[in-house]
Amino acid sequence: MTDCLFCKIIAGDIPADKIYEDENVFAFRDINPVAPLHALIIPKKHIAMINDLKPQDAEVVGQLFLAAKEIAKQEGYDETGYRTVMNCGEAAGQTVFHIHLHLLAGRDLSWPPG
Ligand code: AMP
Ligand code: ZN
């Protein structure tokens, strides 16, 4: 998708602080972090939001979580704990319409989230 911010980051047209990449997944540090570790883990395939997921996307969604596990370990938060969040739609606070799993760690995370 040519007008998608995160597709442009995957393509290297917009710089990002890459933290992980494999065949299907790309991850980078959030530009406005809300925790000491705040990564965004995205599929290389453009999918706008959870509502658009198709059965054939199940594998890549699983791969986002496998990447989260790897990044958490790489950054030293696998033992202390971390949170993953995927917002869907405006009421949930989704602002970029290319699905992304937030990975947050490094501070106490309250529950319920705001
Ligand atoms: P959401 O509100 O769930 O859609 O999350 C979008 C996230 O993308 C926000 O946390 C933003 O800070 C982050 N973001 C927006 N633009 C960039 C960028 N160019 N590089 C890294 N993170 C970004
Ligand atoms: Zn995209």
mmCIF file of N, CA and C and ligand atoms in Angstrom:
data_model
loop_
_atom_site.group_PDB
_atom_site.id
_atom_site.type_symbol
_atom_site.label_atom_id
_atom_site.label_comp_id
_atom_site.label_asym_id
_atom_site.label_seq_id
_atom_site.Cartn_x
_atom_site.Cartn_y
_atom_site.Cartn_z
ATOM 1 N N MET A 1 0.844 -1.203 0.000
ATOM 2 C CA MET A 1 0.000 0.000 0.000
ATOM 3 C C MET A 1 0.874 1.246 0.000
ATOM 4 N N THR A 2 0.759 2.080 -1.002
ATOM 5 C CA THR A 2 1.705 3.175 -1.158
ATOM 6 C C THR A 2 1.467 4.311 -0.166
ATOM 7 N N ASP A 3 0.231 4.477 0.321
ATOM 8 C CA ASP A 3 -0.023 5.601 1.221
ATOM 9 C C ASP A 3 -0.088 5.175 2.686
ATOM 10 N N CYS A 4 0.488 4.031 2.989
ATOM 11 C CA CYS A 4 0.466 3.535 4.369
ATOM 12 C C CYS A 4 1.824 3.802 5.031
ATOM 13 N N LEU A 5 1.792 4.479 6.176
ATOM 14 C CA LEU A 5 3.020 4.832 6.900
ATOM 15 C C LEU A 5 3.858 3.590 7.211
ATOM 16 N N PHE A 6 3.216 2.543 7.702
ATOM 17 C CA PHE A 6 3.992 1.376 8.111
ATOM 18 C C PHE A 6 4.492 0.575 6.903
ATOM 19 N N CYS A 7 3.763 0.561 5.805
ATOM 20 C CA CYS A 7 4.303 -0.058 4.579
ATOM 21 C C CYS A 7 5.540 0.714 4.113
ATOM 22 N N LYS A 8 5.528 2.030 4.279
ATOM 23 C CA LYS A 8 6.695 2.844 3.889
ATOM 24 C C LYS A 8 7.885 2.545 4.798
ATOM 25 N N ILE A 9 7.621 2.287 6.072
ATOM 26 C CA ILE A 9 8.706 1.921 6.994
ATOM 27 C C ILE A 9 9.288 0.567 6.581
ATOM 28 N N ILE A 10 8.446 -0.398 6.265
ATOM 29 C CA ILE A 10 8.926 -1.721 5.826
ATOM 30 C C ILE A 10 9.786 -1.568 4.569
ATOM 31 N N ALA A 11 9.345 -0.707 3.662
ATOM 32 C CA ALA A 11 10.070 -0.512 2.401
ATOM 33 C C ALA A 11 11.363 0.281 2.588
ATOM 34 N N GLY A 12 11.547 0.896 3.753
ATOM 35 C CA GLY A 12 12.746 1.697 4.002
ATOM 36 C C GLY A 12 12.613 3.131 3.509
ATOM 37 N N ASP A 13 11.411 3.516 3.092
ATOM 38 C CA ASP A 13 11.204 4.881 2.592
ATOM 39 C C ASP A 13 11.093 5.891 3.730
ATOM 40 N N ILE A 14 10.704 5.411 4.911
ATOM 41 C CA ILE A 14 10.651 6.244 6.111
ATOM 42 C C ILE A 14 11.517 5.542 7.144
ATOM 43 N N PRO A 15 12.451 6.271 7.781
ATOM 44 C CA PRO A 15 13.361 5.604 8.730
ATOM 45 C C PRO A 15 12.643 5.146 9.990
ATOM 46 N N ALA A 16 13.147 4.063 10.542
ATOM 47 C CA ALA A 16 12.613 3.552 11.810
ATOM 48 C C ALA A 16 13.755 2.854 12.533
ATOM 49 N N ASP A 17 13.595 2.747 13.837
ATOM 50 C CA ASP A 17 14.600 2.087 14.679
ATOM 51 C C ASP A 17 14.254 0.601 14.737
ATOM 52 N N LYS A 18 14.740 -0.119 13.747
ATOM 53 C CA LYS A 18 14.387 -1.547 13.617
ATOM 54 C C LYS A 18 14.912 -2.347 14.795
ATOM 55 N N ILE A 19 14.078 -3.252 15.258
ATOM 56 C CA ILE A 19 14.442 -4.063 16.421
ATOM 57 C C ILE A 19 14.375 -5.553 16.085
ATOM 58 N N TYR A 20 13.657 -5.899 15.008
ATOM 59 C CA TYR A 20 13.486 -7.314 14.640
ATOM 60 C C TYR A 20 12.970 -7.361 13.200
ATOM 61 N N GLU A 21 13.417 -8.398 12.466
ATOM 62 C CA GLU A 21 12.839 -8.629 11.130
ATOM 63 C C GLU A 21 12.995 -10.091 10.777
ATOM 64 N N ASP A 22 11.965 -10.670 10.197
ATOM 65 C CA ASP A 22 12.090 -11.982 9.574
ATOM 66 C C ASP A 22 11.315 -11.940 8.261
ATOM 67 N N GLU A 23 11.043 -13.114 7.700
ATOM 68 C CA GLU A 23 10.436 -13.154 6.365
ATOM 69 C C GLU A 23 9.098 -12.421 6.293
ATOM 70 N N ASN A 24 8.300 -12.537 7.341
ATOM 71 C CA ASN A 24 6.932 -12.013 7.297
ATOM 72 C C ASN A 24 6.647 -10.879 8.260
ATOM 73 N N VAL A 25 7.587 -10.621 9.151
ATOM 74 C CA VAL A 25 7.332 -9.694 10.261
ATOM 75 C C VAL A 25 8.442 -8.648 10.337
ATOM 76 N N PHE A 26 8.054 -7.429 10.722
ATOM 77 C CA PHE A 26 9.003 -6.327 10.922
ATOM 78 C C PHE A 26 8.654 -5.668 12.252
ATOM 79 N N ALA A 27 9.651 -5.248 13.004
ATOM 80 C CA ALA A 27 9.371 -4.576 14.282
ATOM 81 C C ALA A 27 10.356 -3.439 14.495
ATOM 82 N N PHE A 28 9.860 -2.389 15.129
ATOM 83 C CA PHE A 28 10.667 -1.181 15.338
ATOM 84 C C PHE A 28 10.168 -0.476 16.596
ATOM 85 N N ARG A 29 11.020 0.420 17.121
ATOM 86 C CA ARG A 29 10.647 1.141 18.338
ATOM 87 C C ARG A 29 9.628 2.234 18.015
ATOM 88 N N ASP A 30 8.634 2.341 18.896
ATOM 89 C CA ASP A 30 7.609 3.376 18.734
ATOM 90 C C ASP A 30 8.263 4.761 18.846
ATOM 91 N N ILE A 31 7.853 5.667 17.988
ATOM 92 C CA ILE A 31 8.440 7.015 17.962
ATOM 93 C C ILE A 31 8.052 7.815 19.207
ATOM 94 N N ASN A 32 6.971 7.404 19.860
ATOM 95 C CA ASN A 32 6.482 8.101 21.059
ATOM 96 C C ASN A 32 6.279 7.062 22.171
ATOM 97 N N PRO A 33 7.388 6.532 22.717
ATOM 98 C CA PRO A 33 7.272 5.385 23.621
ATOM 99 C C PRO A 33 6.546 5.726 24.918
ATOM 100 N N VAL A 34 5.742 4.784 25.382
ATOM 101 C CA VAL A 34 5.030 4.959 26.654
ATOM 102 C C VAL A 34 5.569 4.002 27.725
ATOM 103 N N ALA A 35 6.664 3.329 27.410
ATOM 104 C CA ALA A 35 7.337 2.449 28.365
ATOM 105 C C ALA A 35 8.793 2.344 27.905
ATOM 106 N N PRO A 36 9.697 1.941 28.811
ATOM 107 C CA PRO A 36 11.109 1.820 28.408
ATOM 108 C C PRO A 36 11.306 0.945 27.173
ATOM 109 N N LEU A 37 10.566 -0.146 27.076
ATOM 110 C CA LEU A 37 10.502 -0.878 25.804
ATOM 111 C C LEU A 37 9.107 -0.675 25.234
ATOM 112 N N HIS A 38 9.043 -0.082 24.052
ATOM 113 C CA HIS A 38 7.771 0.060 23.333
ATOM 114 C C HIS A 38 8.061 -0.215 21.866
ATOM 115 N N ALA A 39 7.788 -1.453 21.481
ATOM 116 C CA ALA A 39 8.010 -1.858 20.094
ATOM 117 C C ALA A 39 6.672 -2.025 19.388
ATOM 118 N N LEU A 40 6.703 -1.837 18.090
ATOM 119 C CA LEU A 40 5.550 -2.098 17.235
ATOM 120 C C LEU A 40 5.925 -3.244 16.315
ATOM 121 N N ILE A 41 5.128 -4.296 16.336
ATOM 122 C CA ILE A 41 5.414 -5.507 15.574
ATOM 123 C C ILE A 41 4.336 -5.638 14.510
ATOM 124 N N ILE A 42 4.769 -5.656 13.256
ATOM 125 C CA ILE A 42 3.795 -5.562 12.164
ATOM 126 C C ILE A 42 4.035 -6.660 11.129
ATOM 127 N N PRO A 43 2.955 -7.095 10.467
ATOM 128 C CA PRO A 43 3.147 -8.009 9.339
ATOM 129 C C PRO A 43 3.639 -7.225 8.126
ATOM 130 N N LYS A 44 4.478 -7.849 7.309
ATOM 131 C CA LYS A 44 4.911 -7.176 6.078
ATOM 132 C C LYS A 44 3.746 -7.033 5.095
ATOM 133 N N LYS A 45 2.787 -7.917 5.231
ATOM 134 C CA LYS A 45 1.571 -7.810 4.413
ATOM 135 C C LYS A 45 0.692 -6.696 4.983
ATOM 136 N N HIS A 46 0.173 -5.828 4.130
ATOM 137 C CA HIS A 46 -0.708 -4.767 4.609
ATOM 138 C C HIS A 46 -2.067 -5.330 4.982
ATOM 139 N N ILE A 47 -2.415 -5.189 6.253
ATOM 140 C CA ILE A 47 -3.758 -5.520 6.760
ATOM 141 C C ILE A 47 -4.140 -4.318 7.615
ATOM 142 N N ALA A 48 -5.245 -3.671 7.309
ATOM 143 C CA ALA A 48 -5.542 -2.391 7.955
ATOM 144 C C ALA A 48 -5.906 -2.540 9.431
ATOM 145 N N MET A 49 -6.750 -3.505 9.752
ATOM 146 C CA MET A 49 -7.203 -3.642 11.132
ATOM 147 C C MET A 49 -7.686 -5.064 11.382
ATOM 148 N N ILE A 50 -7.892 -5.379 12.667
ATOM 149 C CA ILE A 50 -8.306 -6.741 13.010
ATOM 150 C C ILE A 50 -9.569 -7.122 12.237
ATOM 151 N N ASN A 51 -10.460 -6.173 12.043
ATOM 152 C CA ASN A 51 -11.714 -6.456 11.325
ATOM 153 C C ASN A 51 -11.476 -7.005 9.921
ATOM 154 N N ASP A 52 -10.308 -6.743 9.370
ATOM 155 C CA ASP A 52 -10.009 -7.174 7.997
ATOM 156 C C ASP A 52 -9.295 -8.523 7.933
ATOM 157 N N LEU A 53 -9.006 -9.114 9.082
ATOM 158 C CA LEU A 53 -8.278 -10.390 9.077
ATOM 159 C C LEU A 53 -9.088 -11.481 8.388
ATOM 160 N N LYS A 54 -8.384 -12.285 7.610
ATOM 161 C CA LYS A 54 -8.992 -13.423 6.919
ATOM 162 C C LYS A 54 -8.381 -14.701 7.488
ATOM 163 N N PRO A 55 -9.062 -15.846 7.302
ATOM 164 C CA PRO A 55 -8.512 -17.091 7.851
ATOM 165 C C PRO A 55 -7.058 -17.313 7.440
ATOM 166 N N GLN A 56 -6.700 -16.934 6.239
ATOM 167 C CA GLN A 56 -5.314 -17.168 5.782
ATOM 168 C C GLN A 56 -4.296 -16.251 6.470
ATOM 169 N N ASP A 57 -4.780 -15.281 7.245
ATOM 170 C CA ASP A 57 -3.874 -14.400 7.988
ATOM 171 C C ASP A 57 -3.544 -14.956 9.378
ATOM 172 N N ALA A 58 -4.155 -16.064 9.739
ATOM 173 C CA ALA A 58 -3.970 -16.591 11.103
ATOM 174 C C ALA A 58 -2.495 -16.857 11.399
ATOM 175 N N GLU A 59 -1.778 -17.384 10.415
ATOM 176 C CA GLU A 59 -0.384 -17.733 10.665
ATOM 177 C C GLU A 59 0.456 -16.477 10.948
ATOM 178 N N VAL A 60 0.245 -15.450 10.169
ATOM 179 C CA VAL A 60 1.071 -14.251 10.374
ATOM 180 C C VAL A 60 0.723 -13.575 11.696
ATOM 181 N N VAL A 61 -0.524 -13.643 12.112
ATOM 182 C CA VAL A 61 -0.878 -13.077 13.419
ATOM 183 C C VAL A 61 -0.143 -13.842 14.522
ATOM 184 N N GLY A 62 -0.072 -15.151 14.394
ATOM 185 C CA GLY A 62 0.709 -15.940 15.338
ATOM 186 C C GLY A 62 2.177 -15.546 15.313
ATOM 187 N N GLN A 63 2.679 -15.251 14.123
ATOM 188 C CA GLN A 63 4.093 -14.861 13.994
ATOM 189 C C GLN A 63 4.374 -13.532 14.695
ATOM 190 N N LEU A 64 3.378 -12.645 14.776
ATOM 191 C CA LEU A 64 3.574 -11.383 15.511
ATOM 192 C C LEU A 64 3.871 -11.685 16.977
ATOM 193 N N PHE A 65 3.146 -12.653 17.534
ATOM 194 C CA PHE A 65 3.362 -13.004 18.946
ATOM 195 C C PHE A 65 4.689 -13.732 19.143
ATOM 196 N N LEU A 66 5.064 -14.563 18.184
ATOM 197 C CA LEU A 66 6.376 -15.225 18.292
ATOM 198 C C LEU A 66 7.493 -14.189 18.242
ATOM 199 N N ALA A 67 7.317 -13.171 17.425
ATOM 200 C CA ALA A 67 8.311 -12.085 17.382
ATOM 201 C C ALA A 67 8.320 -11.323 18.703
ATOM 202 N N ALA A 68 7.131 -11.090 19.286
ATOM 203 C CA ALA A 68 7.056 -10.387 20.581
ATOM 204 C C ALA A 68 7.850 -11.147 21.630
ATOM 205 N N LYS A 69 7.696 -12.449 21.646
ATOM 206 C CA LYS A 69 8.426 -13.281 22.601
ATOM 207 C C LYS A 69 9.933 -13.138 22.394
ATOM 208 N N GLU A 70 10.368 -13.154 21.147
ATOM 209 C CA GLU A 70 11.809 -13.032 20.848
ATOM 210 C C GLU A 70 12.353 -11.667 21.259
ATOM 211 N N ILE A 71 11.596 -10.619 20.947
ATOM 212 C CA ILE A 71 12.058 -9.262 21.264
ATOM 213 C C ILE A 71 12.105 -9.074 22.782
ATOM 214 N N ALA A 72 11.083 -9.563 23.478
ATOM 215 C CA ALA A 72 11.061 -9.436 24.944
ATOM 216 C C ALA A 72 12.290 -10.117 25.546
ATOM 217 N N LYS A 73 12.646 -11.247 25.000
ATOM 218 C CA LYS A 73 13.821 -11.968 25.507
ATOM 219 C C LYS A 73 15.094 -11.201 25.170
ATOM 220 N N GLN A 74 15.180 -10.768 23.927
ATOM 221 C CA GLN A 74 16.336 -9.989 23.440
ATOM 222 C C GLN A 74 16.568 -8.750 24.299
ATOM 223 N N GLU A 75 15.491 -8.118 24.737
ATOM 224 C CA GLU A 75 15.586 -6.868 25.499
ATOM 225 C C GLU A 75 15.650 -7.104 27.009
ATOM 226 N N GLY A 76 15.548 -8.379 27.420
ATOM 227 C CA GLY A 76 15.712 -8.713 28.832
ATOM 228 C C GLY A 76 14.461 -8.607 29.679
ATOM 229 N N TYR A 77 13.289 -8.697 29.048
ATOM 230 C CA TYR A 77 12.046 -8.570 29.798
ATOM 231 C C TYR A 77 11.225 -9.863 29.832
ATOM 232 N N ASP A 78 11.799 -10.960 29.376
ATOM 233 C CA ASP A 78 11.012 -12.193 29.327
ATOM 234 C C ASP A 78 10.676 -12.709 30.720
ATOM 235 N N GLU A 79 11.562 -12.480 31.686
ATOM 236 C CA GLU A 79 11.308 -12.981 33.043
ATOM 237 C C GLU A 79 10.414 -12.019 33.832
ATOM 238 N N THR A 80 10.671 -10.719 33.693
ATOM 239 C CA THR A 80 9.919 -9.748 34.501
ATOM 240 C C THR A 80 8.506 -9.530 33.983
ATOM 241 N N GLY A 81 8.297 -9.698 32.691
ATOM 242 C CA GLY A 81 6.956 -9.591 32.124
ATOM 243 C C GLY A 81 6.803 -8.418 31.177
ATOM 244 N N TYR A 82 5.801 -8.519 30.380
ATOM 245 C CA TYR A 82 5.554 -7.501 29.347
ATOM 246 C C TYR A 82 4.096 -7.598 28.922
ATOM 247 N N ARG A 83 3.660 -6.602 28.160
ATOM 248 C CA ARG A 83 2.271 -6.571 27.698
ATOM 249 C C ARG A 83 2.238 -6.424 26.186
ATOM 250 N N THR A 84 1.304 -7.128 25.555
ATOM 251 C CA THR A 84 1.056 -6.940 24.125
ATOM 252 C C THR A 84 -0.366 -6.406 23.968
ATOM 253 N N VAL A 85 -0.504 -5.450 23.056
ATOM 254 C CA VAL A 85 -1.802 -4.805 22.818
ATOM 255 C C VAL A 85 -1.968 -4.577 21.331
ATOM 256 N N MET A 86 -3.155 -4.896 20.805
ATOM 257 C CA MET A 86 -3.469 -4.512 19.435
ATOM 258 C C MET A 86 -4.802 -3.774 19.442
ATOM 259 N N ASN A 87 -4.758 -2.493 19.131
ATOM 260 C CA ASN A 87 -5.962 -1.681 19.105
ATOM 261 C C ASN A 87 -6.699 -1.874 17.782
ATOM 262 N N CYS A 88 -8.015 -1.885 17.851
ATOM 263 C CA CYS A 88 -8.819 -1.991 16.626
ATOM 264 C C CYS A 88 -9.867 -0.894 16.613
ATOM 265 N N GLY A 89 -9.711 0.044 15.692
ATOM 266 C CA GLY A 89 -10.704 1.097 15.508
ATOM 267 C C GLY A 89 -10.454 2.306 16.393
ATOM 268 N N GLU A 90 -11.183 3.348 16.079
ATOM 269 C CA GLU A 90 -10.944 4.648 16.708
ATOM 270 C C GLU A 90 -11.196 4.648 18.205
ATOM 271 N N ALA A 91 -12.258 3.987 18.650
ATOM 272 C CA ALA A 91 -12.581 4.016 20.079
ATOM 273 C C ALA A 91 -11.497 3.342 20.905
ATOM 274 N N ALA A 92 -10.768 2.417 20.300
ATOM 275 C CA ALA A 92 -9.673 1.737 20.996
ATOM 276 C C ALA A 92 -8.367 2.513 20.883
ATOM 277 N N GLY A 93 -8.369 3.569 20.073
ATOM 278 C CA GLY A 93 -7.172 4.397 19.943
ATOM 279 C C GLY A 93 -6.301 4.046 18.758
ATOM 280 N N GLN A 94 -6.814 3.254 17.812
ATOM 281 C CA GLN A 94 -5.995 2.936 16.631
ATOM 282 C C GLN A 94 -5.839 4.187 15.774
ATOM 283 N N THR A 95 -4.597 4.545 15.507
ATOM 284 C CA THR A 95 -4.322 5.738 14.699
ATOM 285 C C THR A 95 -3.620 5.407 13.390
ATOM 286 N N VAL A 96 -2.958 4.240 13.343
ATOM 287 C CA VAL A 96 -2.297 3.812 12.104
ATOM 288 C C VAL A 96 -3.005 2.545 11.633
ATOM 289 N N PHE A 97 -3.504 2.595 10.397
ATOM 290 C CA PHE A 97 -4.344 1.502 9.920
ATOM 291 C C PHE A 97 -3.543 0.494 9.085
ATOM 292 N N HIS A 98 -2.565 -0.080 9.776
ATOM 293 C CA HIS A 98 -1.800 -1.262 9.345
ATOM 294 C C HIS A 98 -1.589 -1.995 10.662
ATOM 295 N N ILE A 99 -2.175 -3.163 10.817
ATOM 296 C CA ILE A 99 -2.206 -3.771 12.159
ATOM 297 C C ILE A 99 -0.809 -3.826 12.779
ATOM 298 N N HIS A 100 -0.773 -3.616 14.067
ATOM 299 C CA HIS A 100 0.494 -3.614 14.801
ATOM 300 C C HIS A 100 0.250 -4.076 16.221
ATOM 301 N N LEU A 101 1.145 -4.911 16.671
ATOM 302 C CA LEU A 101 1.108 -5.385 18.048
ATOM 303 C C LEU A 101 2.071 -4.509 18.845
ATOM 304 N N HIS A 102 1.521 -3.789 19.834
ATOM 305 C CA HIS A 102 2.387 -3.022 20.736
ATOM 306 C C HIS A 102 3.011 -4.005 21.723
ATOM 307 N N LEU A 103 4.292 -3.850 21.968
ATOM 308 C CA LEU A 103 4.993 -4.625 22.998
ATOM 309 C C LEU A 103 5.548 -3.626 24.005
ATOM 310 N N LEU A 104 5.056 -3.738 25.243
ATOM 311 C CA LEU A 104 5.402 -2.771 26.295
ATOM 312 C C LEU A 104 6.057 -3.489 27.458
ATOM 313 N N ALA A 105 7.140 -2.907 27.964
ATOM 314 C CA ALA A 105 7.811 -3.493 29.123
ATOM 315 C C ALA A 105 8.717 -2.459 29.769
ATOM 316 N N GLY A 106 9.125 -2.766 31.006
ATOM 317 C CA GLY A 106 10.115 -1.932 31.672
ATOM 318 C C GLY A 106 9.551 -1.022 32.737
ATOM 319 N N ARG A 107 8.243 -1.084 32.953
ATOM 320 C CA ARG A 107 7.634 -0.350 34.076
ATOM 321 C C ARG A 107 6.400 -1.132 34.509
ATOM 322 N N ASP A 108 5.884 -0.782 35.686
ATOM 323 C CA ASP A 108 4.651 -1.442 36.125
ATOM 324 C C ASP A 108 3.503 -0.990 35.235
ATOM 325 N N LEU A 109 2.769 -1.937 34.718
ATOM 326 C CA LEU A 109 1.669 -1.652 33.800
ATOM 327 C C LEU A 109 0.357 -1.880 34.543
ATOM 328 N N SER A 110 -0.438 -0.845 34.654
ATOM 329 C CA SER A 110 -1.667 -0.970 35.430
ATOM 330 C C SER A 110 -2.739 -1.714 34.650
ATOM 331 N N TRP A 111 -3.722 -2.207 35.388
ATOM 332 C CA TRP A 111 -4.859 -2.884 34.781
ATOM 333 C C TRP A 111 -6.115 -2.470 35.509
ATOM 334 N N PRO A 112 -7.219 -2.127 34.875
ATOM 335 C CA PRO A 112 -7.384 -2.141 33.421
ATOM 336 C C PRO A 112 -6.662 -0.988 32.753
ATOM 337 N N PRO A 113 -6.321 -1.154 31.472
ATOM 338 C CA PRO A 113 -5.689 -0.059 30.740
ATOM 339 C C PRO A 113 -6.683 1.073 30.533
ATOM 340 N N GLY A 114 -6.203 2.260 30.287
ATOM 341 C CA GLY A 114 -7.072 3.422 30.115
ATOM 342 C C GLY A 114 -7.859 3.370 28.844
HETATM 343 P P1 AMP B 1 -2.113 2.919 17.506
HETATM 344 O O1 AMP B 1 -2.550 4.160 18.250
HETATM 345 O O2 AMP B 1 -2.424 1.641 18.217
HETATM 346 O O3 AMP B 1 -2.603 2.923 16.079
HETATM 347 O O4 AMP B 1 -0.530 2.983 17.478
HETATM 348 C C1 AMP B 1 0.180 3.697 16.506
HETATM 349 C C2 AMP B 1 1.536 3.942 17.080
HETATM 350 O O5 AMP B 1 2.418 4.273 16.021
HETATM 351 C C3 AMP B 1 1.621 5.060 18.102
HETATM 352 O O6 AMP B 1 2.064 4.549 19.355
HETATM 353 C C4 AMP B 1 2.621 6.041 17.484
HETATM 354 O O7 AMP B 1 3.452 6.643 18.447
HETATM 355 C C5 AMP B 1 3.381 5.143 16.529
HETATM 356 N N1 AMP B 1 4.002 5.805 15.396
HETATM 357 C C6 AMP B 1 3.429 6.700 14.566
HETATM 358 N N2 AMP B 1 4.306 7.071 13.603
HETATM 359 C C7 AMP B 1 5.453 6.385 13.851
HETATM 360 C C8 AMP B 1 6.729 6.339 13.209
HETATM 361 N N3 AMP B 1 6.997 7.067 12.128
HETATM 362 N N4 AMP B 1 7.687 5.533 13.745
HETATM 363 C C9 AMP B 1 7.428 4.809 14.845
HETATM 364 N N5 AMP B 1 6.233 4.800 15.477
HETATM 365 C C10 AMP B 1 5.267 5.578 14.990
HETATM 366 ZN ZN ZN B 2 0.507 -0.890 5.348
#
